[in-house]
PDB file of C-alpha atoms in Angstrom:
ATOM      1  CA  MET A   1     -28.735 -36.880  18.136  1.00  0.00           C
ATOM      2  CA  PHE A   2     -29.648 -39.688  15.776  1.00  0.00           C
ATOM      3  CA  SER A   3     -32.048 -42.496  16.648  1.00  0.00           C
ATOM      4  CA  LYS A   4     -30.516 -45.897  17.308  1.00  0.00           C
ATOM      5  CA  THR A   5     -31.743 -47.178  13.946  1.00  0.00           C
ATOM      6  CA  LYS A   6     -30.319 -44.177  12.118  1.00  0.00           C
ATOM      7  CA  ILE A   7     -26.952 -44.588  13.879  1.00  0.00           C
ATOM      8  CA  GLU A   8     -26.777 -48.273  12.973  1.00  0.00           C
ATOM      9  CA  THR A   9     -27.674 -47.540   9.356  1.00  0.00           C
ATOM     10  CA  SER A  10     -25.099 -44.738   9.120  1.00  0.00           C
ATOM     11  CA  MET A  11     -22.371 -46.919  10.604  1.00  0.00           C
ATOM     12  CA  LYS A  12     -23.144 -49.724   8.157  1.00  0.00           C
ATOM     13  CA  ASP A  13     -22.896 -47.208   5.310  1.00  0.00           C
ATOM     14  CA  ILE A  14     -19.555 -45.925   6.607  1.00  0.00           C
ATOM     15  CA  CYS A  15     -18.152 -49.444   7.009  1.00  0.00           C
ATOM     16  CA  ALA A  16     -19.240 -50.380   3.503  1.00  0.00           C
ATOM     17  CA  LYS A  17     -17.664 -47.270   1.968  1.00  0.00           C
ATOM     18  CA  ILE A  18     -14.387 -47.791   3.834  1.00  0.00           C
ATOM     19  CA  GLN A  19     -14.224 -51.454   2.844  1.00  0.00           C
ATOM     20  CA  GLU A  20     -14.735 -50.736  -0.850  1.00  0.00           C
ATOM     21  CA  ALA A  21     -12.534 -47.620  -0.935  1.00  0.00           C
ATOM     22  CA  ASP A  22      -9.357 -47.532  -2.991  1.00  0.00           C
ATOM     23  CA  ALA A  23      -8.089 -44.654  -0.859  1.00  0.00           C
ATOM     24  CA  ILE A  24      -8.995 -42.926   2.403  1.00  0.00           C
ATOM     25  CA  VAL A  25      -8.128 -39.338   3.263  1.00  0.00           C
ATOM     26  CA  ILE A  26      -8.444 -38.597   6.975  1.00  0.00           C
ATOM     27  CA  GLY A  27      -9.005 -34.984   7.918  1.00  0.00           C
ATOM     28  CA  ALA A  28      -8.533 -34.524  11.663  1.00  0.00           C
ATOM     29  CA  GLY A  29      -9.291 -31.499  13.812  1.00  0.00           C
ATOM     30  CA  ALA A  30      -9.224 -30.615  17.489  1.00  0.00           C
ATOM     31  CA  GLY A  31     -12.397 -32.579  18.194  1.00  0.00           C
ATOM     32  CA  LEU A  32     -10.565 -35.850  17.579  1.00  0.00           C
ATOM     33  CA  SER A  33      -7.891 -35.118  20.175  1.00  0.00           C
ATOM     34  CA  THR A  34     -10.514 -33.852  22.619  1.00  0.00           C
ATOM     35  CA  ALA A  35     -12.350 -37.154  22.227  1.00  0.00           C
ATOM     36  CA  ALA A  36      -9.039 -38.949  22.830  1.00  0.00           C
ATOM     37  CA  GLY A  37      -8.554 -37.189  26.174  1.00  0.00           C
ATOM     38  CA  TYR A  38      -6.652 -34.017  25.352  1.00  0.00           C
ATOM     39  CA  GLU A  39      -9.163 -31.587  26.866  1.00  0.00           C
ATOM     40  CA  TYR A  40      -7.885 -28.004  27.074  1.00  0.00           C
ATOM     41  CA  ALA A  41     -10.220 -26.862  29.856  1.00  0.00           C
ATOM     42  CA  GLY A  42     -11.998 -28.193  32.911  1.00  0.00           C
ATOM     43  CA  GLU A  43     -10.481 -30.708  35.297  1.00  0.00           C
ATOM     44  CA  ARG A  44      -7.447 -31.450  33.133  1.00  0.00           C
ATOM     45  CA  PHE A  45      -6.586 -27.761  32.870  1.00  0.00           C
ATOM     46  CA  ASN A  46      -6.987 -27.281  36.616  1.00  0.00           C
ATOM     47  CA  ARG A  47      -4.727 -30.250  37.290  1.00  0.00           C
ATOM     48  CA  TYR A  48      -1.769 -28.741  35.449  1.00  0.00           C
ATOM     49  CA  PHE A  49      -2.374 -24.970  35.430  1.00  0.00           C
ATOM     50  CA  SER A  50      -4.224 -24.020  38.625  1.00  0.00           C
ATOM     51  CA  ASP A  51      -1.394 -21.664  39.628  1.00  0.00           C
ATOM     52  CA  PHE A  52      -1.630 -19.769  36.320  1.00  0.00           C
ATOM     53  CA  GLU A  53      -5.401 -19.634  36.652  1.00  0.00           C
ATOM     54  CA  GLU A  54      -5.133 -18.187  40.139  1.00  0.00           C
ATOM     55  CA  LYS A  55      -2.551 -15.553  39.178  1.00  0.00           C
ATOM     56  CA  TYR A  56      -3.808 -14.520  35.730  1.00  0.00           C
ATOM     57  CA  GLY A  57      -7.426 -15.667  35.506  1.00  0.00           C
ATOM     58  CA  ILE A  58      -6.637 -17.995  32.603  1.00  0.00           C
ATOM     59  CA  HIS A  59      -9.282 -20.710  32.228  1.00  0.00           C
ATOM     60  CA  ASP A  60      -8.072 -22.897  29.348  1.00  0.00           C
ATOM     61  CA  MET A  61      -4.859 -23.970  27.642  1.00  0.00           C
ATOM     62  CA  TYR A  62      -5.671 -22.326  24.331  1.00  0.00           C
ATOM     63  CA  SER A  63      -6.044 -18.782  25.674  1.00  0.00           C
ATOM     64  CA  GLY A  64      -3.097 -19.260  28.037  1.00  0.00           C
ATOM     65  CA  GLY A  65      -0.801 -19.689  25.079  1.00  0.00           C
ATOM     66  CA  PHE A  66      -1.516 -16.110  23.980  1.00  0.00           C
ATOM     67  CA  TYR A  67      -1.039 -14.453  27.381  1.00  0.00           C
ATOM     68  CA  PRO A  68       1.693 -11.731  27.445  1.00  0.00           C
ATOM     69  CA  TYR A  69       3.795 -13.091  30.293  1.00  0.00           C
ATOM     70  CA  ASP A  70       6.207 -10.669  31.923  1.00  0.00           C
ATOM     71  CA  THR A  71       9.325 -12.801  31.515  1.00  0.00           C
ATOM     72  CA  LEU A  72      10.635 -15.559  29.286  1.00  0.00           C
ATOM     73  CA  GLU A  73      11.141 -17.668  32.396  1.00  0.00           C
ATOM     74  CA  GLU A  74       7.388 -17.570  33.021  1.00  0.00           C
ATOM     75  CA  TYR A  75       6.501 -17.850  29.329  1.00  0.00           C
ATOM     76  CA  TRP A  76       8.439 -21.110  29.073  1.00  0.00           C
ATOM     77  CA  ALA A  77       7.060 -22.427  32.366  1.00  0.00           C
ATOM     78  CA  TRP A  78       3.634 -22.200  30.757  1.00  0.00           C
ATOM     79  CA  TRP A  79       4.645 -23.535  27.370  1.00  0.00           C
ATOM     80  CA  SER A  80       6.758 -26.407  28.689  1.00  0.00           C
ATOM     81  CA  ARG A  81       3.720 -27.680  30.601  1.00  0.00           C
ATOM     82  CA  GLN A  82       1.419 -27.225  27.618  1.00  0.00           C
ATOM     83  CA  VAL A  83       3.824 -29.051  25.326  1.00  0.00           C
ATOM     84  CA  TYR A  84       4.698 -31.800  27.791  1.00  0.00           C
ATOM     85  CA  TYR A  85       1.140 -32.773  28.696  1.00  0.00           C
ATOM     86  CA  ASN A  86      -0.197 -32.483  25.143  1.00  0.00           C
ATOM     87  CA  ARG A  87       2.794 -33.912  23.235  1.00  0.00           C
ATOM     88  CA  TYR A  88       4.831 -36.176  25.488  1.00  0.00           C
ATOM     89  CA  VAL A  89       2.103 -37.659  27.712  1.00  0.00           C
ATOM     90  CA  ASP A  90       0.047 -40.085  25.632  1.00  0.00           C
ATOM     91  CA  HIS A  91      -3.693 -40.690  25.267  1.00  0.00           C
ATOM     92  CA  LEU A  92      -3.488 -42.863  22.170  1.00  0.00           C
ATOM     93  CA  ASP A  93      -6.265 -45.439  22.527  1.00  0.00           C
ATOM     94  CA  LEU A  94      -8.645 -43.656  20.154  1.00  0.00           C
ATOM     95  CA  TYR A  95      -5.909 -42.971  17.603  1.00  0.00           C
ATOM     96  CA  GLN A  96      -4.872 -46.616  17.710  1.00  0.00           C
ATOM     97  CA  LYS A  97      -8.470 -47.649  17.007  1.00  0.00           C
ATOM     98  CA  LEU A  98      -8.474 -45.320  14.015  1.00  0.00           C
ATOM     99  CA  PHE A  99      -5.219 -46.846  12.806  1.00  0.00           C
ATOM    100  CA  GLN A 100      -6.715 -50.331  12.984  1.00  0.00           C
ATOM    101  CA  LEU A 101      -9.602 -49.090  10.849  1.00  0.00           C
ATOM    102  CA  VAL A 102      -7.398 -47.859   7.990  1.00  0.00           C
ATOM    103  CA  LYS A 103      -4.027 -49.597   8.310  1.00  0.00           C
ATOM    104  CA  ASP A 104      -4.722 -52.042   5.462  1.00  0.00           C
ATOM    105  CA  LYS A 105      -5.997 -49.320   3.126  1.00  0.00           C
ATOM    106  CA  ASP A 106      -4.173 -46.752   1.026  1.00  0.00           C
ATOM    107  CA  TYR A 107      -4.552 -43.747   3.336  1.00  0.00           C
ATOM    108  CA  PHE A 108      -3.269 -40.232   3.964  1.00  0.00           C
ATOM    109  CA  VAL A 109      -3.798 -37.950   6.973  1.00  0.00           C
ATOM    110  CA  LEU A 110      -4.291 -34.194   6.802  1.00  0.00           C
ATOM    111  CA  THR A 111      -4.526 -32.614  10.261  1.00  0.00           C
ATOM    112  CA  THR A 112      -4.544 -29.251  11.994  1.00  0.00           C
ATOM    113  CA  ASN A 113      -3.667 -30.939  15.295  1.00  0.00           C
ATOM    114  CA  VAL A 114      -0.187 -30.343  16.668  1.00  0.00           C
ATOM    115  CA  ASP A 115       0.035 -33.108  19.276  1.00  0.00           C
ATOM    116  CA  HIS A 116       1.774 -35.722  17.085  1.00  0.00           C
ATOM    117  CA  CYS A 117      -0.712 -38.444  18.043  1.00  0.00           C
ATOM    118  CA  PHE A 118      -0.942 -39.998  14.593  1.00  0.00           C
ATOM    119  CA  GLN A 119       2.734 -40.818  14.359  1.00  0.00           C
ATOM    120  CA  LYS A 120       2.841 -42.111  17.947  1.00  0.00           C
ATOM    121  CA  ALA A 121      -0.113 -44.395  17.118  1.00  0.00           C
ATOM    122  CA  ASN A 122       1.917 -46.041  14.306  1.00  0.00           C
ATOM    123  CA  PHE A 123       0.563 -44.120  11.318  1.00  0.00           C
ATOM    124  CA  ASP A 124       3.180 -43.952   8.577  1.00  0.00           C
ATOM    125  CA  LYS A 125       5.125 -40.680   8.875  1.00  0.00           C
ATOM    126  CA  GLN A 126       5.220 -40.418   5.080  1.00  0.00           C
ATOM    127  CA  ARG A 127       1.406 -40.345   5.026  1.00  0.00           C
ATOM    128  CA  LEU A 128       0.967 -37.429   7.461  1.00  0.00           C
ATOM    129  CA  PHE A 129       0.706 -33.703   6.856  1.00  0.00           C
ATOM    130  CA  TYR A 130       0.639 -31.534   9.983  1.00  0.00           C
ATOM    131  CA  THR A 131      -0.403 -28.235   8.436  1.00  0.00           C
ATOM    132  CA  GLN A 132      -0.314 -26.094  11.582  1.00  0.00           C
ATOM    133  CA  GLY A 133       2.949 -27.180  13.165  1.00  0.00           C
ATOM    134  CA  ASP A 134       4.057 -29.525  15.934  1.00  0.00           C
ATOM    135  CA  TYR A 135       4.309 -29.086  19.698  1.00  0.00           C
ATOM    136  CA  GLY A 136       7.588 -30.987  19.441  1.00  0.00           C
ATOM    137  CA  LEU A 137       9.361 -28.260  17.464  1.00  0.00           C
ATOM    138  CA  PHE A 138      10.931 -24.875  18.200  1.00  0.00           C
ATOM    139  CA  GLN A 139      11.601 -22.153  15.638  1.00  0.00           C
ATOM    140  CA  CYS A 140      13.221 -18.715  15.643  1.00  0.00           C
ATOM    141  CA  SER A 141      10.738 -16.047  16.731  1.00  0.00           C
ATOM    142  CA  SER A 142      11.821 -13.637  13.952  1.00  0.00           C
ATOM    143  CA  PRO A 143      12.131 -16.002  12.058  1.00  0.00           C
ATOM    144  CA  CYS A 144      15.574 -15.460  10.548  1.00  0.00           C
ATOM    145  CA  HIS A 145      15.625 -18.842   8.795  1.00  0.00           C
ATOM    146  CA  GLN A 146      13.228 -21.615   7.774  1.00  0.00           C
ATOM    147  CA  GLU A 147      14.315 -24.412  10.089  1.00  0.00           C
ATOM    148  CA  THR A 148      12.762 -26.109  13.109  1.00  0.00           C
ATOM    149  CA  TYR A 149      14.336 -27.862  16.100  1.00  0.00           C
ATOM    150  CA  ASP A 150      13.273 -30.871  18.197  1.00  0.00           C
ATOM    151  CA  ASN A 151      12.465 -29.770  21.724  1.00  0.00           C
ATOM    152  CA  GLU A 152      11.796 -32.946  23.747  1.00  0.00           C
ATOM    153  CA  GLU A 153      14.985 -32.926  25.810  1.00  0.00           C
ATOM    154  CA  LEU A 154      14.755 -29.234  26.709  1.00  0.00           C
ATOM    155  CA  ILE A 155      11.023 -29.303  27.410  1.00  0.00           C
ATOM    156  CA  LYS A 156      11.508 -32.151  29.876  1.00  0.00           C
ATOM    157  CA  LYS A 157      14.295 -30.233  31.620  1.00  0.00           C
ATOM    158  CA  MET A 158      11.967 -27.221  31.905  1.00  0.00           C
ATOM    159  CA  ILE A 159       9.314 -29.428  33.492  1.00  0.00           C
ATOM    160  CA  GLU A 160      11.750 -30.922  35.978  1.00  0.00           C
ATOM    161  CA  GLN A 161      13.440 -27.672  36.985  1.00  0.00           C
ATOM    162  CA  GLN A 162      10.687 -25.042  36.994  1.00  0.00           C
ATOM    163  CA  LYS A 163       9.718 -23.480  40.305  1.00  0.00           C
ATOM    164  CA  ASP A 164       7.203 -20.788  41.273  1.00  0.00           C
ATOM    165  CA  MET A 165       5.891 -20.681  37.676  1.00  0.00           C
ATOM    166  CA  LYS A 166       9.339 -19.990  36.207  1.00  0.00           C
ATOM    167  CA  ILE A 167      12.064 -22.014  34.522  1.00  0.00           C
ATOM    168  CA  PRO A 168      15.778 -21.375  35.179  1.00  0.00           C
ATOM    169  CA  THR A 169      17.119 -18.597  32.981  1.00  0.00           C
ATOM    170  CA  SER A 170      19.774 -20.977  31.669  1.00  0.00           C
ATOM    171  CA  LEU A 171      17.086 -23.088  29.967  1.00  0.00           C
ATOM    172  CA  ILE A 172      15.584 -20.292  27.830  1.00  0.00           C
ATOM    173  CA  PRO A 173      16.073 -21.336  24.174  1.00  0.00           C
ATOM    174  CA  TYR A 174      17.637 -18.861  21.762  1.00  0.00           C
ATOM    175  CA  CYS A 175      18.066 -19.020  17.995  1.00  0.00           C
ATOM    176  CA  PRO A 176      21.482 -20.465  17.070  1.00  0.00           C
ATOM    177  CA  HIS A 177      21.685 -18.085  14.084  1.00  0.00           C
ATOM    178  CA  CYS A 178      20.507 -14.642  15.224  1.00  0.00           C
ATOM    179  CA  GLY A 179      20.354 -15.054  19.006  1.00  0.00           C
ATOM    180  CA  LYS A 180      16.713 -14.010  19.355  1.00  0.00           C
ATOM    181  CA  PRO A 181      14.383 -16.055  21.578  1.00  0.00           C
ATOM    182  CA  MET A 182      12.961 -19.226  20.122  1.00  0.00           C
ATOM    183  CA  THR A 183       9.213 -19.852  20.018  1.00  0.00           C
ATOM    184  CA  MET A 184       6.865 -22.713  19.243  1.00  0.00           C
ATOM    185  CA  ASN A 185       6.445 -23.925  15.673  1.00  0.00           C
ATOM    186  CA  LEU A 186       2.690 -23.274  15.665  1.00  0.00           C
ATOM    187  CA  ARG A 187       0.742 -21.363  13.033  1.00  0.00           C
ATOM    188  CA  CYS A 188      -0.680 -18.357  14.859  1.00  0.00           C
ATOM    189  CA  ASP A 189       0.621 -15.504  12.675  1.00  0.00           C
ATOM    190  CA  ASP A 190       2.795 -14.823   9.628  1.00  0.00           C
ATOM    191  CA  THR A 191       6.015 -15.880  11.406  1.00  0.00           C
ATOM    192  CA  PHE A 192       5.168 -19.594  11.206  1.00  0.00           C
ATOM    193  CA  VAL A 193       8.062 -21.557   9.719  1.00  0.00           C
ATOM    194  CA  GLU A 194       7.192 -24.003   6.954  1.00  0.00           C
ATOM    195  CA  ASP A 195      10.394 -26.024   6.979  1.00  0.00           C
ATOM    196  CA  GLU A 196      11.602 -28.533   4.392  1.00  0.00           C
ATOM    197  CA  GLY A 197       9.678 -31.366   6.052  1.00  0.00           C
ATOM    198  CA  TRP A 198       6.465 -29.314   5.934  1.00  0.00           C
ATOM    199  CA  HIS A 199       6.823 -28.705   2.194  1.00  0.00           C
ATOM    200  CA  GLN A 200       7.664 -32.332   1.470  1.00  0.00           C
ATOM    201  CA  ALA A 201       4.537 -33.445   3.348  1.00  0.00           C
ATOM    202  CA  ALA A 202       2.426 -30.934   1.407  1.00  0.00           C
ATOM    203  CA  GLU A 203       3.755 -32.331  -1.873  1.00  0.00           C
ATOM    204  CA  ARG A 204       3.057 -35.922  -0.806  1.00  0.00           C
ATOM    205  CA  TYR A 205      -0.513 -35.002   0.111  1.00  0.00           C
ATOM    206  CA  GLU A 206      -1.145 -33.280  -3.213  1.00  0.00           C
ATOM    207  CA  LYS A 207       0.330 -36.241  -5.097  1.00  0.00           C
ATOM    208  CA  PHE A 208      -1.885 -38.637  -3.147  1.00  0.00           C
ATOM    209  CA  ILE A 209      -4.994 -36.678  -4.130  1.00  0.00           C
ATOM    210  CA  GLN A 210      -3.998 -36.512  -7.777  1.00  0.00           C
ATOM    211  CA  ASP A 211      -3.079 -40.199  -7.921  1.00  0.00           C
ATOM    212  CA  HIS A 212      -6.443 -41.309  -6.529  1.00  0.00           C
ATOM    213  CA  LYS A 213      -8.955 -38.706  -7.678  1.00  0.00           C
ATOM    214  CA  LYS A 214     -10.478 -41.035 -10.287  1.00  0.00           C
ATOM    215  CA  GLN A 215     -10.767 -43.919  -7.833  1.00  0.00           C
ATOM    216  CA  LYS A 216     -13.134 -44.640  -4.963  1.00  0.00           C
ATOM    217  CA  MET A 217     -12.036 -42.167  -2.290  1.00  0.00           C
ATOM    218  CA  VAL A 218     -13.464 -41.686   1.190  1.00  0.00           C
ATOM    219  CA  PHE A 219     -12.886 -38.314   2.815  1.00  0.00           C
ATOM    220  CA  LEU A 220     -13.143 -39.131   6.523  1.00  0.00           C
ATOM    221  CA  GLU A 221     -13.466 -35.891   8.500  1.00  0.00           C
ATOM    222  CA  LEU A 222     -13.069 -36.216  12.280  1.00  0.00           C
ATOM    223  CA  GLY A 223     -13.685 -33.401  14.754  1.00  0.00           C
ATOM    224  CA  VAL A 224     -13.070 -30.518  12.361  1.00  0.00           C
ATOM    225  CA  GLY A 225     -14.703 -27.249  13.411  1.00  0.00           C
ATOM    226  CA  TYR A 226     -14.973 -23.846  11.782  1.00  0.00           C
ATOM    227  CA  ASN A 227     -11.844 -22.110  13.103  1.00  0.00           C
ATOM    228  CA  THR A 228      -9.917 -22.971   9.927  1.00  0.00           C
ATOM    229  CA  PRO A 229     -12.457 -24.656   7.591  1.00  0.00           C
ATOM    230  CA  GLY A 230     -10.410 -23.765   4.515  1.00  0.00           C
ATOM    231  CA  ILE A 231      -7.752 -26.348   5.372  1.00  0.00           C
ATOM    232  CA  ILE A 232      -9.821 -29.535   5.642  1.00  0.00           C
ATOM    233  CA  LYS A 233     -13.596 -29.058   5.608  1.00  0.00           C
ATOM    234  CA  TYR A 234     -14.165 -26.900   2.518  1.00  0.00           C
ATOM    235  CA  PRO A 235     -11.614 -28.739   0.344  1.00  0.00           C
ATOM    236  CA  PHE A 236     -13.168 -32.076   1.352  1.00  0.00           C
ATOM    237  CA  TRP A 237     -16.606 -30.800   0.316  1.00  0.00           C
ATOM    238  CA  GLN A 238     -15.260 -29.494  -2.978  1.00  0.00           C
ATOM    239  CA  MET A 239     -13.376 -32.677  -3.855  1.00  0.00           C
ATOM    240  CA  THR A 240     -16.329 -34.870  -2.900  1.00  0.00           C
ATOM    241  CA  ASN A 241     -18.487 -32.844  -5.250  1.00  0.00           C
ATOM    242  CA  LYS A 242     -15.903 -32.802  -8.033  1.00  0.00           C
ATOM    243  CA  PHE A 243     -14.573 -36.372  -7.977  1.00  0.00           C
ATOM    244  CA  GLN A 244     -17.041 -38.855  -9.430  1.00  0.00           C
ATOM    245  CA  HIS A 245     -16.327 -41.713  -7.028  1.00  0.00           C
ATOM    246  CA  ALA A 246     -15.633 -39.725  -3.856  1.00  0.00           C
ATOM    247  CA  PHE A 247     -17.630 -40.094  -0.635  1.00  0.00           C
ATOM    248  CA  TYR A 248     -17.656 -37.809   2.424  1.00  0.00           C
ATOM    249  CA  VAL A 249     -17.946 -38.959   6.060  1.00  0.00           C
ATOM    250  CA  CYS A 250     -18.194 -36.389   8.854  1.00  0.00           C
ATOM    251  CA  LEU A 251     -18.015 -37.418  12.519  1.00  0.00           C
ATOM    252  CA  ASN A 252     -18.294 -34.441  14.842  1.00  0.00           C
ATOM    253  CA  GLN A 253     -20.487 -34.303  17.919  1.00  0.00           C
ATOM    254  CA  GLY A 254     -23.024 -31.519  17.441  1.00  0.00           C
ATOM    255  CA  GLU A 255     -21.387 -30.093  14.303  1.00  0.00           C
ATOM    256  CA  ALA A 256     -21.617 -32.763  11.609  1.00  0.00           C
ATOM    257  CA  TYR A 257     -22.915 -31.307   8.352  1.00  0.00           C
ATOM    258  CA  ALA A 258     -22.639 -31.636   4.586  1.00  0.00           C
ATOM    259  CA  PRO A 259     -23.908 -29.124   2.006  1.00  0.00           C
ATOM    260  CA  ALA A 260     -26.859 -30.045  -0.181  1.00  0.00           C
ATOM    261  CA  GLU A 261     -24.636 -30.536  -3.233  1.00  0.00           C
ATOM    262  CA  ILE A 262     -23.029 -33.647  -1.713  1.00  0.00           C
ATOM    263  CA  THR A 263     -25.812 -34.987   0.526  1.00  0.00           C
ATOM    264  CA  ARG A 264     -26.247 -38.072  -1.668  1.00  0.00           C
ATOM    265  CA  LYS A 265     -22.487 -38.747  -1.371  1.00  0.00           C
ATOM    266  CA  SER A 266     -22.110 -38.293   2.369  1.00  0.00           C
ATOM    267  CA  VAL A 267     -22.844 -39.574   5.859  1.00  0.00           C
ATOM    268  CA  CYS A 268     -22.774 -37.146   8.804  1.00  0.00           C
ATOM    269  CA  MET A 269     -23.010 -38.241  12.424  1.00  0.00           C
ATOM    270  CA  ASN A 270     -23.502 -35.840  15.310  1.00  0.00           C
ATOM    271  CA  GLU A 271     -22.256 -38.381  17.821  1.00  0.00           C
ATOM    272  CA  ASP A 272     -19.248 -38.903  20.076  1.00  0.00           C
ATOM    273  CA  ILE A 273     -16.263 -39.670  17.835  1.00  0.00           C
ATOM    274  CA  GLY A 274     -14.761 -42.073  20.347  1.00  0.00           C
ATOM    275  CA  GLU A 275     -17.902 -44.178  20.585  1.00  0.00           C
ATOM    276  CA  ILE A 276     -18.359 -44.302  16.815  1.00  0.00           C
ATOM    277  CA  LEU A 277     -14.748 -45.329  16.143  1.00  0.00           C
ATOM    278  CA  LYS A 278     -14.991 -48.072  18.770  1.00  0.00           C
ATOM    279  CA  GLU A 279     -17.993 -49.510  16.947  1.00  0.00           C
ATOM    280  CA  LEU A 280     -16.458 -49.147  13.507  1.00  0.00           C
TER     281      LEU A 280
END
């Protein structure tokens, strides 16, 4: 951890860079949502999934999503809870603080999170790129076509009607085109559907980078680990190094780091993201 003086100095540097920036690119990973209250293990997991833990020995929400359940009724009992408590039950205070920090700037958000918190916290939908999917969407499990489907109404019915770790058979979602079971629109293998909205968001992000690359840009990385560093972390390092007026900020408790090539153009803080954003 940093000393108090070092923390204060780093925060002043971050504030100054954000204030003078022409554009801010937020790169958000799982650590941001964890700091906001979306913990996938521990007490929160036990509160919602103790029956699955007792039956299958599952100890966190992430690994539970990959378990080979015997039936679709049980599969969707698990997934409806995971989606409901991580997508439709809000913990937005931290995201709202982040919005207040950047709302008057020209910003764009690139995130691997799938909980939709940015949009619910009033970030402009046209300035968001969810690269890894959205808990709020279904897709065909094949997939036979490149479309996604809103799931809020059905997920809430699954929550209300499930019993003994199973949903009613009548609520199992099937593809309207081929009849195969639906699945979540989450990038976990090569069946992930990149629908029209996904591609439009990717184009808007690329245009934002190109439009601002010669200006003062702050790459603000929040809670990004090393599961998929090629999506946010490595590109942020490369662009900070390449763009003359770019600056890199990394907030990630215990994992904040910048390579030597961009040390003079960066601030890294191994502190709690929530506490830092409150101060900023």
